[in-house]
Tab-separated table of C-alpha atoms in Angstrom:
chain	number	residue	atom	x	y	z
A	269	MET	CA	21.775	-32.988	-37.208
A	270	SER	CA	22.484	-29.924	-35.093
A	271	LYS	CA	23.782	-30.379	-31.611
A	272	VAL	CA	21.985	-28.747	-28.717
A	273	LYS	CA	24.384	-26.591	-26.751
A	274	LYS	CA	24.332	-27.137	-23.039
A	275	PRO	CA	24.340	-24.100	-20.824
A	276	GLN	CA	27.746	-23.291	-19.457
A	277	GLN	CA	28.292	-23.531	-15.712
A	278	ARG	CA	30.340	-21.147	-13.642
A	279	TRP	CA	31.189	-20.686	-9.986
A	280	VAL	CA	30.341	-17.278	-8.478
A	281	CYS	CA	31.043	-15.881	-5.009
A	282	GLN	CA	27.771	-14.737	-3.412
A	283	ALA	CA	29.588	-12.096	-1.329
A	284	CYS	CA	31.719	-10.222	-3.867
A	285	GLY	CA	30.592	-11.584	-7.255
A	286	ALA	CA	33.991	-12.961	-8.277
A	287	VAL	CA	33.955	-15.790	-10.847
A	288	THR	CA	36.235	-18.787	-10.239
A	289	THR	CA	37.139	-21.883	-12.234
A	290	GLY	CA	35.631	-24.243	-9.669
A	291	TRP	CA	34.428	-24.586	-6.117
A	292	PHE	CA	36.559	-23.203	-3.303
A	293	GLY	CA	35.871	-23.281	0.399
A	294	LYS	CA	37.359	-19.798	0.688
A	295	CYS	CA	36.893	-17.127	-1.963
A	296	PRO	CA	40.289	-16.096	-3.374
A	297	THR	CA	39.083	-12.503	-3.852
A	298	CYS	CA	37.261	-11.504	-0.642
A	299	ASP	CA	38.383	-14.372	1.661
A	300	ALA	CA	34.773	-15.234	2.556
A	301	TRP	CA	34.048	-18.858	3.499
A	302	ASN	CA	31.407	-21.097	1.849
A	303	THR	CA	30.095	-18.359	-0.459
A	304	ILE	CA	30.948	-19.874	-3.878
A	305	GLU	CA	27.989	-21.484	-5.657
A	306	GLU	CA	27.464	-22.936	-9.109
A	307	GLU	CA	25.377	-20.923	-11.563
A	308	VAL	CA	24.428	-21.010	-15.224
A	309	ALA	CA	26.469	-18.564	-17.293
A	310	ALA	CA	24.712	-16.082	-19.552
A	311	PRO	CA	24.789	-16.898	-23.289
A	312	PRO	CA	27.254	-15.052	-25.521
A	313	PRO	CA	26.078	-11.722	-26.984
A	314	GLY	CA	25.549	-13.259	-30.432
A	315	GLU	CA	23.222	-15.961	-29.081
A	316	ARG	CA	21.071	-13.693	-26.936
A	317	PRO	CA	17.545	-12.917	-28.169
A	318	ALA	CA	17.125	-9.508	-29.744
A	319	GLY	CA	15.626	-6.939	-27.429
A	320	PRO	CA	13.495	-3.887	-28.176
A	321	GLY	CA	14.931	-1.056	-30.216
A	322	LYS	CA	16.780	1.725	-28.491
A	323	VAL	CA	14.909	4.940	-27.752
A	324	VAL	CA	16.817	8.074	-28.647
A	325	ALA	CA	15.567	11.229	-26.941
A	326	SER	CA	16.478	14.806	-27.705
A	327	THR	CA	17.674	17.313	-25.150
A	328	GLU	CA	14.269	18.998	-25.288
A	329	ALA	CA	12.569	15.752	-24.291
A	330	GLN	CA	15.045	15.308	-21.463
A	331	THR	CA	14.295	18.830	-20.241
A	332	ILE	CA	10.590	17.973	-20.129
A	333	VAL	CA	11.369	14.885	-18.059
A	334	ASP	CA	13.529	16.887	-15.656
A	335	ARG	CA	10.697	19.370	-15.097
A	336	GLN	CA	8.341	16.671	-13.834
A	337	PRO	CA	7.360	17.484	-10.268
A	338	ARG	CA	8.406	15.279	-7.399
A	339	ARG	CA	5.835	13.085	-5.746
A	340	PRO	CA	5.690	13.838	-2.004
A	341	CYS	CA	4.592	11.018	0.272
A	342	GLY	CA	3.034	13.268	2.893
A	343	MET	CA	5.629	12.459	5.565
A	344	GLY	CA	7.785	15.547	5.961
A	345	GLU	CA	10.759	13.651	7.391
A	346	VAL	CA	10.845	11.199	4.471
A	347	ASP	CA	10.430	13.953	1.895
A	348	ARG	CA	13.236	15.908	3.581
A	349	VAL	CA	15.684	13.006	3.200
A	350	LEU	CA	14.620	12.333	-0.394
A	351	GLY	CA	15.049	15.995	-1.321
A	352	GLY	CA	11.355	16.880	-1.644
A	353	GLY	CA	9.756	13.588	-2.671
A	354	LEU	CA	10.136	10.713	-5.116
A	355	VAL	CA	11.439	11.575	-8.570
A	356	PRO	CA	9.504	9.922	-11.434
A	357	GLY	CA	11.539	7.065	-12.873
A	358	SER	CA	13.894	6.819	-9.896
A	359	VAL	CA	14.762	3.671	-7.938
A	360	VAL	CA	15.217	3.960	-4.162
A	361	LEU	CA	16.786	1.228	-2.021
A	362	LEU	CA	15.772	1.195	1.663
A	363	GLY	CA	17.931	-0.827	4.041
A	364	GLY	CA	17.931	-1.460	7.753
A	365	PRO	CA	18.207	-4.191	10.380
A	366	PRO	CA	15.316	-6.650	10.857
A	367	GLY	CA	12.427	-5.360	12.937
A	368	ILE	CA	13.509	-1.711	12.777
A	369	GLY	CA	10.295	-0.649	10.993
A	370	LYS	CA	11.065	-0.565	7.260
A	371	SER	CA	7.726	-2.071	6.212
A	372	THR	CA	5.869	0.173	8.655
A	373	LEU	CA	7.560	3.243	7.214
A	374	LEU	CA	6.765	2.231	3.629
A	375	LEU	CA	3.125	1.455	4.359
A	376	GLN	CA	2.584	4.841	5.978
A	377	ALA	CA	4.401	6.559	3.118
A	378	SER	CA	2.371	4.562	0.579
A	379	VAL	CA	-0.894	5.905	1.969
A	380	GLY	CA	0.400	9.462	1.633
A	381	LEU	CA	1.437	8.778	-1.961
A	382	ALA	CA	-1.936	7.240	-2.780
A	383	ARG	CA	-3.813	10.229	-1.359
A	384	ARG	CA	-1.811	12.772	-3.337
A	385	ASN	CA	-0.566	11.108	-6.519
A	386	GLY	CA	-2.661	8.071	-7.471
A	387	VAL	CA	-2.383	4.311	-7.184
A	388	VAL	CA	0.439	2.651	-5.225
A	389	LEU	CA	1.236	-1.043	-5.758
A	390	TYR	CA	2.804	-2.703	-2.696
A	391	ALA	CA	4.268	-6.118	-3.577
A	392	SER	CA	5.341	-8.220	-0.589
A	393	GLY	CA	7.435	-11.336	-0.954
A	394	GLU	CA	7.613	-12.048	2.762
A	395	GLU	CA	4.005	-11.733	3.949
A	396	SER	CA	0.587	-12.627	2.612
A	397	VAL	CA	-1.994	-10.051	1.595
A	398	ALA	CA	-3.994	-10.765	4.767
A	399	GLN	CA	-0.947	-10.115	6.949
A	400	VAL	CA	-0.110	-6.836	5.217
A	401	ALA	CA	-3.763	-5.764	5.338
A	402	ALA	CA	-3.896	-6.488	9.069
A	403	ARG	CA	-0.848	-4.312	9.590
A	404	CYS	CA	-2.433	-1.543	7.521
A	405	GLY	CA	-5.484	-1.697	9.771
A	406	ARG	CA	-3.349	-1.432	12.894
A	407	LEU	CA	-1.436	1.530	11.463
A	408	GLY	CA	-4.530	3.241	10.101
A	409	ALA	CA	-2.932	3.060	6.649
A	410	SER	CA	-5.901	1.819	4.626
A	411	HIS	CA	-6.757	3.585	1.374
A	412	PRO	CA	-8.557	2.535	-1.837
A	413	GLY	CA	-5.523	3.613	-3.868
A	414	LEU	CA	-3.157	1.302	-1.980
A	415	LEU	CA	-3.091	-2.061	-3.774
A	416	LEU	CA	-1.527	-5.051	-1.999
A	417	MET	CA	0.083	-8.001	-3.735
A	418	ALA	CA	1.866	-11.096	-2.384
A	419	GLU	CA	4.201	-12.434	-5.070
A	420	THR	CA	7.777	-13.720	-5.265
A	421	ARG	CA	8.132	-13.725	-9.076
A	422	ILE	CA	9.352	-10.454	-10.509
A	423	GLU	CA	7.607	-11.146	-13.834
A	424	GLU	CA	4.199	-11.206	-12.135
A	425	VAL	CA	4.972	-8.048	-10.168
A	426	LEU	CA	6.026	-6.141	-13.281
A	427	SER	CA	3.034	-7.437	-15.230
A	428	ALA	CA	0.643	-6.063	-12.596
A	429	ALA	CA	2.561	-2.783	-12.525
A	430	GLN	CA	2.545	-2.403	-16.311
A	431	GLU	CA	-1.236	-2.794	-16.435
A	432	ARG	CA	-1.556	0.247	-14.162
A	433	ALA	CA	1.491	2.189	-15.360
A	434	LYS	CA	-0.534	5.243	-16.447
A	435	THR	CA	-2.083	5.783	-13.004
A	436	LEU	CA	0.663	4.220	-10.898
A	437	ALA	CA	2.254	6.674	-8.459
A	438	ALA	CA	4.870	4.243	-7.120
A	439	LEU	CA	5.845	0.571	-7.020
A	440	ILE	CA	7.135	-0.840	-3.732
A	441	VAL	CA	8.851	-4.244	-3.546
A	442	ASP	CA	9.444	-5.779	-0.106
A	443	SER	CA	12.055	-7.173	-0.393
A	444	VAL	CA	14.578	-7.708	-3.180
A	445	GLN	CA	16.044	-10.784	-1.451
A	446	THR	CA	12.715	-12.643	-1.557
A	447	VAL	CA	11.822	-11.974	-5.205
A	448	HIS	CA	13.313	-14.055	-7.999
A	449	SER	CA	13.371	-14.049	-11.798
A	450	GLY	CA	12.343	-17.092	-13.822
A	451	ALA	CA	14.920	-16.251	-16.475
A	452	GLN	CA	17.769	-16.673	-13.997
A	453	ASP	CA	18.819	-19.859	-12.244
A	454	GLY	CA	19.538	-19.985	-8.544
A	455	LEU	CA	17.647	-19.494	-5.323
A	456	PRO	CA	16.115	-16.123	-4.384
A	457	GLY	CA	18.623	-13.910	-2.661
A	458	ASN	CA	21.793	-15.033	-4.417
A	459	ILE	CA	23.950	-12.595	-6.293
A	460	SER	CA	22.604	-13.451	-9.753
A	461	GLN	CA	18.956	-13.220	-8.711
A	462	ILE	CA	19.444	-9.903	-6.910
A	463	ARG	CA	21.190	-8.448	-9.944
A	464	ALA	CA	18.491	-9.702	-12.333
A	465	VAL	CA	15.574	-8.510	-10.185
A	466	THR	CA	17.079	-5.072	-9.596
A	467	SER	CA	17.914	-4.632	-13.280
A	468	ALA	CA	14.321	-5.500	-14.221
A	469	LEU	CA	12.945	-2.967	-11.728
A	470	VAL	CA	15.339	-0.263	-12.949
A	471	GLY	CA	14.261	-0.934	-16.541
A	472	PHE	CA	10.588	-0.657	-15.613
A	473	ALA	CA	11.131	2.597	-13.713
A	474	LYS	CA	13.071	4.261	-16.518
A	475	THR	CA	10.693	3.081	-19.256
A	476	HIS	CA	7.394	4.045	-17.610
A	477	GLY	CA	8.555	6.944	-15.427
A	478	VAL	CA	7.259	5.305	-12.244
A	479	PRO	CA	9.310	5.592	-9.030
A	480	VAL	CA	10.245	2.250	-7.510
A	481	VAL	CA	11.148	1.653	-3.851
A	482	VAL	CA	12.942	-1.585	-2.986
A	483	VAL	CA	13.604	-2.957	0.505
A	484	GLY	CA	17.006	-4.559	1.059
A	485	HIS	CA	18.207	-6.729	3.925
A	486	VAL	CA	21.405	-5.944	5.794
A	487	THR	CA	24.152	-8.201	7.112
A	488	LYS	CA	25.362	-8.531	10.702
A	489	ASP	CA	27.855	-5.702	10.251
A	490	GLY	CA	25.146	-3.330	8.993
A	491	GLN	CA	26.013	-3.489	5.272
A	492	LEU	CA	23.413	-4.077	2.584
A	493	ALA	CA	23.206	-7.743	1.678
A	494	GLY	CA	24.066	-8.687	-1.881
A	495	PRO	CA	26.634	-7.380	-4.333
A	496	ARG	CA	27.932	-3.831	-4.206
A	497	LEU	CA	26.550	-3.493	-7.727
A	498	LEU	CA	23.100	-3.263	-6.143
A	499	GLU	CA	23.912	0.176	-4.708
A	500	HIS	CA	25.275	1.377	-8.056
A	501	LEU	CA	22.151	0.378	-9.968
A	502	VAL	CA	19.733	2.436	-7.870
A	503	ASP	CA	19.418	6.213	-7.697
A	504	ALA	CA	19.167	6.590	-3.912
A	505	VAL	CA	20.130	4.449	-0.935
A	506	LEU	CA	18.326	5.146	2.339
A	507	SER	CA	19.293	3.701	5.702
A	508	PHE	CA	16.718	3.281	8.475
A	509	GLU	CA	18.592	3.140	11.764
A	510	GLY	CA	17.822	2.987	15.440
A	511	ASP	CA	18.174	1.013	18.623
A	512	GLU	CA	15.519	-1.595	19.346
A	513	GLU	CA	15.708	-0.656	23.028
A	514	ARG	CA	14.836	2.968	22.193
A	515	ALA	CA	11.846	4.329	20.347
A	516	ILE	CA	13.856	6.788	18.237
A	517	ARG	CA	14.350	5.892	14.560
A	518	MET	CA	16.499	7.847	12.091
A	519	LEU	CA	16.379	7.890	8.300
A	520	ARG	CA	19.539	8.860	6.396
A	521	ALA	CA	20.585	8.919	2.742
A	522	THR	CA	23.960	7.386	1.945
A	523	LYS	CA	23.439	8.013	-1.783
A	524	ASN	CA	21.047	10.398	-3.507
A	525	ARG	CA	21.343	11.475	-7.122
A	526	TYR	CA	18.495	13.966	-6.761
A	527	GLY	CA	19.203	15.542	-3.395
A	528	SER	CA	21.542	15.965	-0.466
A	529	THR	CA	22.959	13.089	1.576
A	530	GLN	CA	23.300	15.224	4.710
A	531	GLU	CA	19.626	15.403	5.674
A	532	LEU	CA	18.215	13.444	8.620
A	533	GLY	CA	14.688	12.259	9.339
A	534	VAL	CA	13.714	11.476	12.942
A	535	PHE	CA	10.775	9.285	13.996
A	536	GLU	CA	9.364	7.750	17.147
A	537	MET	CA	8.134	4.156	17.054
A	538	ARG	CA	4.770	3.683	18.749
A	539	GLY	CA	2.192	0.948	18.943
A	540	ASP	CA	0.187	2.529	16.127
A	541	GLY	CA	3.177	3.145	13.844
A	542	LEU	CA	5.845	5.767	13.320
A	543	ARG	CA	5.334	9.347	14.419
A	544	GLU	CA	7.391	12.146	12.948
A	545	ILE	CA	9.392	14.240	15.403
A	546	ALA	CA	9.203	17.785	14.121
A	547	ASN	CA	11.502	19.088	16.874
A	548	PRO	CA	14.249	16.455	17.331
A	549	SER	CA	16.346	18.667	19.625
A	550	GLU	CA	13.882	18.154	22.468
A	551	ALA	CA	14.151	14.377	22.072
A	552	PHE	CA	17.952	14.337	22.386
A	553	ILE	CA	18.312	16.632	25.423
A	554	THR	CA	17.746	15.294	28.919
A	555	GLU	CA	15.680	17.537	31.184
A	556	ARG	CA	17.152	17.765	34.696
A	557	ASP	CA	16.415	19.842	37.747
A	558	ASP	CA	20.116	20.108	38.588
A	559	PRO	CA	23.077	20.137	36.152
A	560	ALA	CA	24.957	16.822	35.862
A	561	ILE	CA	28.697	16.301	36.003
A	562	GLY	CA	30.210	15.317	32.651
A	563	SER	CA	27.300	16.561	30.525
A	564	CYS	CA	27.499	19.227	27.823
A	565	VAL	CA	25.037	20.387	25.150
A	566	THR	CA	26.225	21.143	21.624
A	567	ALA	CA	24.562	22.384	18.441
A	568	SER	CA	25.123	19.966	15.568
A	569	LEU	CA	24.152	20.436	11.942
A	570	GLU	CA	22.394	17.592	10.126
A	571	GLY	CA	22.030	18.802	6.565
A	572	SER	CA	20.029	22.011	6.729
A	573	ARG	CA	18.656	21.254	10.196
A	574	PRO	CA	20.414	22.364	13.410
A	575	LEU	CA	20.023	19.960	16.331
A	576	LEU	CA	20.889	20.335	19.994
A	577	LEU	CA	22.553	17.157	21.262
A	578	GLU	CA	23.863	16.120	24.645
A	579	VAL	CA	27.373	14.719	25.092
A	580	GLN	CA	28.175	12.762	28.246
A	581	ALA	CA	31.633	11.819	29.515
A	582	LEU	CA	32.767	9.669	32.414
A	583	LEU	CA	36.315	9.221	33.739
A	584	ALA	CA	37.259	6.287	35.966
A	585	ALA	CA	40.423	4.831	37.409
A	586	ALA	CA	42.222	2.583	34.933
A	587	PHE	CA	43.446	-0.893	35.901
A	588	GLY	CA	46.080	-1.635	33.312
A	589	ASN	CA	45.965	0.051	29.942
A	590	PRO	CA	43.471	2.963	29.883
A	591	ARG	CA	40.409	2.351	27.732
A	592	ARG	CA	38.688	4.750	25.341
A	593	THR	CA	35.063	3.743	24.819
A	594	CYS	CA	33.006	5.908	22.450
A	595	VAL	CA	29.364	5.692	21.383
A	596	GLY	CA	28.512	8.130	18.598
A	597	VAL	CA	31.900	9.887	18.830
A	598	ASP	CA	35.036	9.248	16.783
A	599	PRO	CA	37.628	7.583	19.081
A	600	VAL	CA	40.491	9.109	17.075
A	601	ARG	CA	39.218	12.646	17.733
A	602	LEU	CA	38.701	11.772	21.401
A	603	ALA	CA	42.350	10.737	21.701
A	604	MET	CA	43.355	14.026	20.057
A	605	LEU	CA	41.194	16.054	22.450
A	606	LEU	CA	42.672	14.290	25.475
A	607	ALA	CA	46.156	15.203	24.259
A	608	VAL	CA	45.101	18.837	23.725
A	609	LEU	CA	43.651	18.966	27.235
A	610	ASP	CA	46.905	17.670	28.665
A	611	ARG	CA	49.223	19.976	26.741
A	612	HIS	CA	47.270	23.244	26.517
A	613	ALA	CA	44.861	23.155	29.478
A	614	GLY	CA	46.727	21.272	32.179
A	615	VAL	CA	44.002	18.603	32.485
A	616	PHE	CA	45.776	15.231	32.573
A	617	ALA	CA	43.336	12.407	31.853
A	618	LEU	CA	45.494	10.121	29.727
A	619	ASP	CA	45.951	7.650	32.593
A	620	GLN	CA	42.205	7.116	33.153
A	621	ASP	CA	39.449	5.179	31.430
A	622	VAL	CA	37.382	7.590	29.351
A	623	PHE	CA	33.804	6.849	28.278
A	624	VAL	CA	32.007	9.251	25.924
A	625	ASN	CA	28.422	8.911	24.724
A	626	ALA	CA	26.174	10.920	22.397
A	627	VAL	CA	22.691	10.714	23.900
A	628	GLY	CA	19.867	9.335	21.776
A	629	GLY	CA	21.957	7.152	19.484
A	630	MET	CA	23.174	10.091	17.413
A	631	ARG	CA	26.563	10.308	15.708
A	632	LEU	CA	28.719	13.398	16.136
A	633	GLY	CA	30.701	13.374	12.916
A	634	GLU	CA	31.438	17.049	12.361
A	635	PRO	CA	34.391	18.815	14.054
A	636	ALA	CA	32.029	21.413	15.537
A	637	SER	CA	31.320	18.988	18.402
A	638	ASP	CA	34.983	18.959	19.552
A	639	LEU	CA	34.515	21.685	22.132
A	640	ALA	CA	31.504	19.952	23.693
A	641	VAL	CA	33.378	16.649	24.036
A	642	LEU	CA	36.375	18.466	25.518
A	643	LEU	CA	34.277	20.327	28.107
A	644	ALA	CA	32.344	17.175	29.030
A	645	VAL	CA	35.633	15.356	29.716
A	646	ALA	CA	36.952	18.330	31.702
A	647	SER	CA	33.719	18.452	33.722
A	648	SER	CA	34.041	14.788	34.662
A	649	HIS	CA	37.731	15.235	35.489
A	650	ARG	CA	37.045	18.247	37.738
A	651	ARG	CA	33.882	16.669	39.130
A	652	GLN	CA	32.226	20.002	38.524
A	653	PRO	CA	29.100	20.438	36.387
A	654	LEU	CA	28.867	23.016	33.651
A	655	PRO	CA	26.507	25.953	34.206
A	656	PRO	CA	22.846	25.155	33.445
A	657	GLY	CA	21.544	26.324	30.096
A	658	LEU	CA	24.986	26.314	28.436
A	659	CYS	CA	25.447	25.344	24.768
A	660	VAL	CA	28.881	25.133	23.133
A	661	PHE	CA	30.176	24.332	19.662
A	662	GLY	CA	33.461	24.788	17.848
A	663	GLU	CA	36.425	22.919	16.386
A	664	VAL	CA	39.549	22.333	18.476
A	665	GLY	CA	42.992	22.469	16.854
A	666	LEU	CA	46.137	20.643	17.920
A	667	THR	CA	47.755	23.925	18.941
A	668	GLY	CA	44.920	24.635	21.381
A	669	GLU	CA	43.150	27.258	19.272
A	670	LEU	CA	39.407	27.202	18.625
A	671	ARG	CA	37.973	27.480	15.135
A	672	PRO	CA	34.422	28.661	14.350
A	673	ALA	CA	31.811	26.237	13.051
A	674	PRO	CA	29.929	26.818	9.796
A	675	ARG	CA	26.429	28.291	9.909
A	676	SER	CA	26.801	29.613	13.435
A	677	ASP	CA	23.699	31.790	13.029
A	678	ALA	CA	21.437	28.747	12.579
A	679	ARG	CA	22.997	27.016	15.583
A	680	LEU	CA	22.641	30.099	17.754
A	681	SER	CA	19.011	30.545	16.767
A	682	GLU	CA	18.220	26.906	17.610
A	683	ALA	CA	19.925	27.247	20.991
A	684	ALA	CA	17.952	30.400	21.762
A	685	ARG	CA	14.690	28.802	20.634
A	686	LEU	CA	15.100	25.924	23.088
A	687	GLY	CA	15.783	28.217	26.023
A	688	MET	CA	19.574	28.132	26.241
A	689	LYS	CA	20.733	31.161	28.260
A	690	ARG	CA	24.468	30.894	27.582
A	691	VAL	CA	26.368	30.037	24.423
A	692	LEU	CA	30.133	29.514	24.228
A	693	LEU	CA	31.730	29.519	20.780
A	694	PRO	CA	35.100	30.340	19.201
A	695	THR	CA	36.070	33.838	18.243
A	696	GLY	CA	35.680	34.263	14.512
A	697	PRO	CA	34.834	36.880	11.906
A	698	LYS	CA	32.782	39.967	12.610
A	699	GLN	CA	29.622	38.037	11.828
A	700	HIS	CA	30.038	36.131	15.100
A	701	ALA	CA	30.190	39.338	17.127
A	702	LEU	CA	27.163	40.743	15.287
A	703	SER	CA	25.166	37.529	15.880
A	704	ALA	CA	26.197	37.496	19.531
A	705	ARG	CA	25.103	41.111	19.987
A	706	LYS	CA	21.814	40.460	18.163
A	707	LEU	CA	20.936	37.432	20.311
A	708	LYS	CA	21.879	39.232	23.492
A	709	ASP	CA	19.681	42.218	22.653
A	710	GLN	CA	16.660	40.375	21.220
A	711	LEU	CA	16.568	37.045	23.048
A	712	GLY	CA	18.559	37.667	26.178
A	713	VAL	CA	21.180	34.991	25.405
A	714	ASP	CA	24.647	35.535	26.844
A	715	VAL	CA	27.116	34.684	24.069
A	716	ARG	CA	30.756	34.341	25.101
A	717	LEU	CA	33.698	34.058	22.712
A	718	ALA	CA	36.952	32.175	23.351
A	719	ARG	CA	40.150	31.989	21.338
A	720	THR	CA	41.869	29.010	22.978
A	721	VAL	CA	41.018	25.932	24.993
A	722	GLY	CA	42.264	27.598	28.164
A	723	GLU	CA	39.925	30.559	27.677
A	724	ALA	CA	37.016	28.204	27.000
A	725	LEU	CA	37.637	26.377	30.295
A	726	GLU	CA	37.807	29.658	32.209
A	727	LEU	CA	34.586	30.970	30.666
A	728	ALA	CA	32.767	27.650	31.135
A	729	PHE	CA	33.743	26.941	34.743
A	730	GLY	CA	34.557	30.444	35.930
């Protein structure tokens, strides 16, 4: 009489995926507390049921697949971040804090997909069909090609998607933490369930050539919840960011196998949904009648799009150790710029509290914003505003020299388009002089070139 083998048990950390011999209060691998749970181990390879045969494709077939057109969703900002639209057979993971507008963004994008490409199946594991339909009515996102489904079992979701695979333009699952697989033990949202659900969605996308968009929750520190393997399984990872106190929302790509990760999509949250901001520079620049002390405008480059951003600095008397508080600016680069100001410009601010902010919740990550931060700090230190209509950009070196920023022509054109009358930038190749002369003749923009920090201060405040 044959003995029935019992399923083997194992203990898995829900934070990092490490397997231990038993229960621990603290994971020995990632030092996380109370994250180890008991799960059923997968059967050995020899005892697993046989799956379907492997499909071997030639290079010619792969070329035909690569030539398939992208599927635009009708929202220019989303298509910009994706690289032109959804790629057939791709899997996109969208993450963001609760209440930021992920479901709103996907519903509006789903209507655009349904109008242009066919049927879109929206499977929600968090809300009922009536709740999602009510939101669609409020957003004006109703369309006969948008099919709604409330289901928490991945098998039912894939069964409904397979029935419509020939006409299906996209499958959207909201969210991966609320959907579970019947073939895997454990509660929805644990590491085994997330891995099983994502693997099933990836298999469906690759087999039927249907793009899949999955919503993922984030932790308190802003990281995607679940194992890091989740980000490796998908083709693109999008991050929907913003401040709940502001109406501006930004969409970025932290991973994209079919496009650039430097593009940025900007939206405004309204009562009737998200509105695309075609000209983000106007949203990040404060309009004033009189110039403000400690404010400087710079031209930043987000992917292929130049943006004009405002940098604000405030210096105050320090009681004890001076503080360096930065919002949207790297504190390490700020400390470097303060040292350069002290050594090469005679502006001593190391004994004061320094506060620097990038207006609008933006992040100034490229070195081209160094000169703007430096001039904003110098303006606050001198208690003298910069001239109105001034835009600056350039990298600052430790020896006090200024280095030109890439794609200066695009930055200069954006500054001229928004009415900037003066532009201060580092001296560089002949192309800079030619661009400066061209803007001065055609648009009436006064372009000034500086070699060092000292020259930049003289030209800015002189």
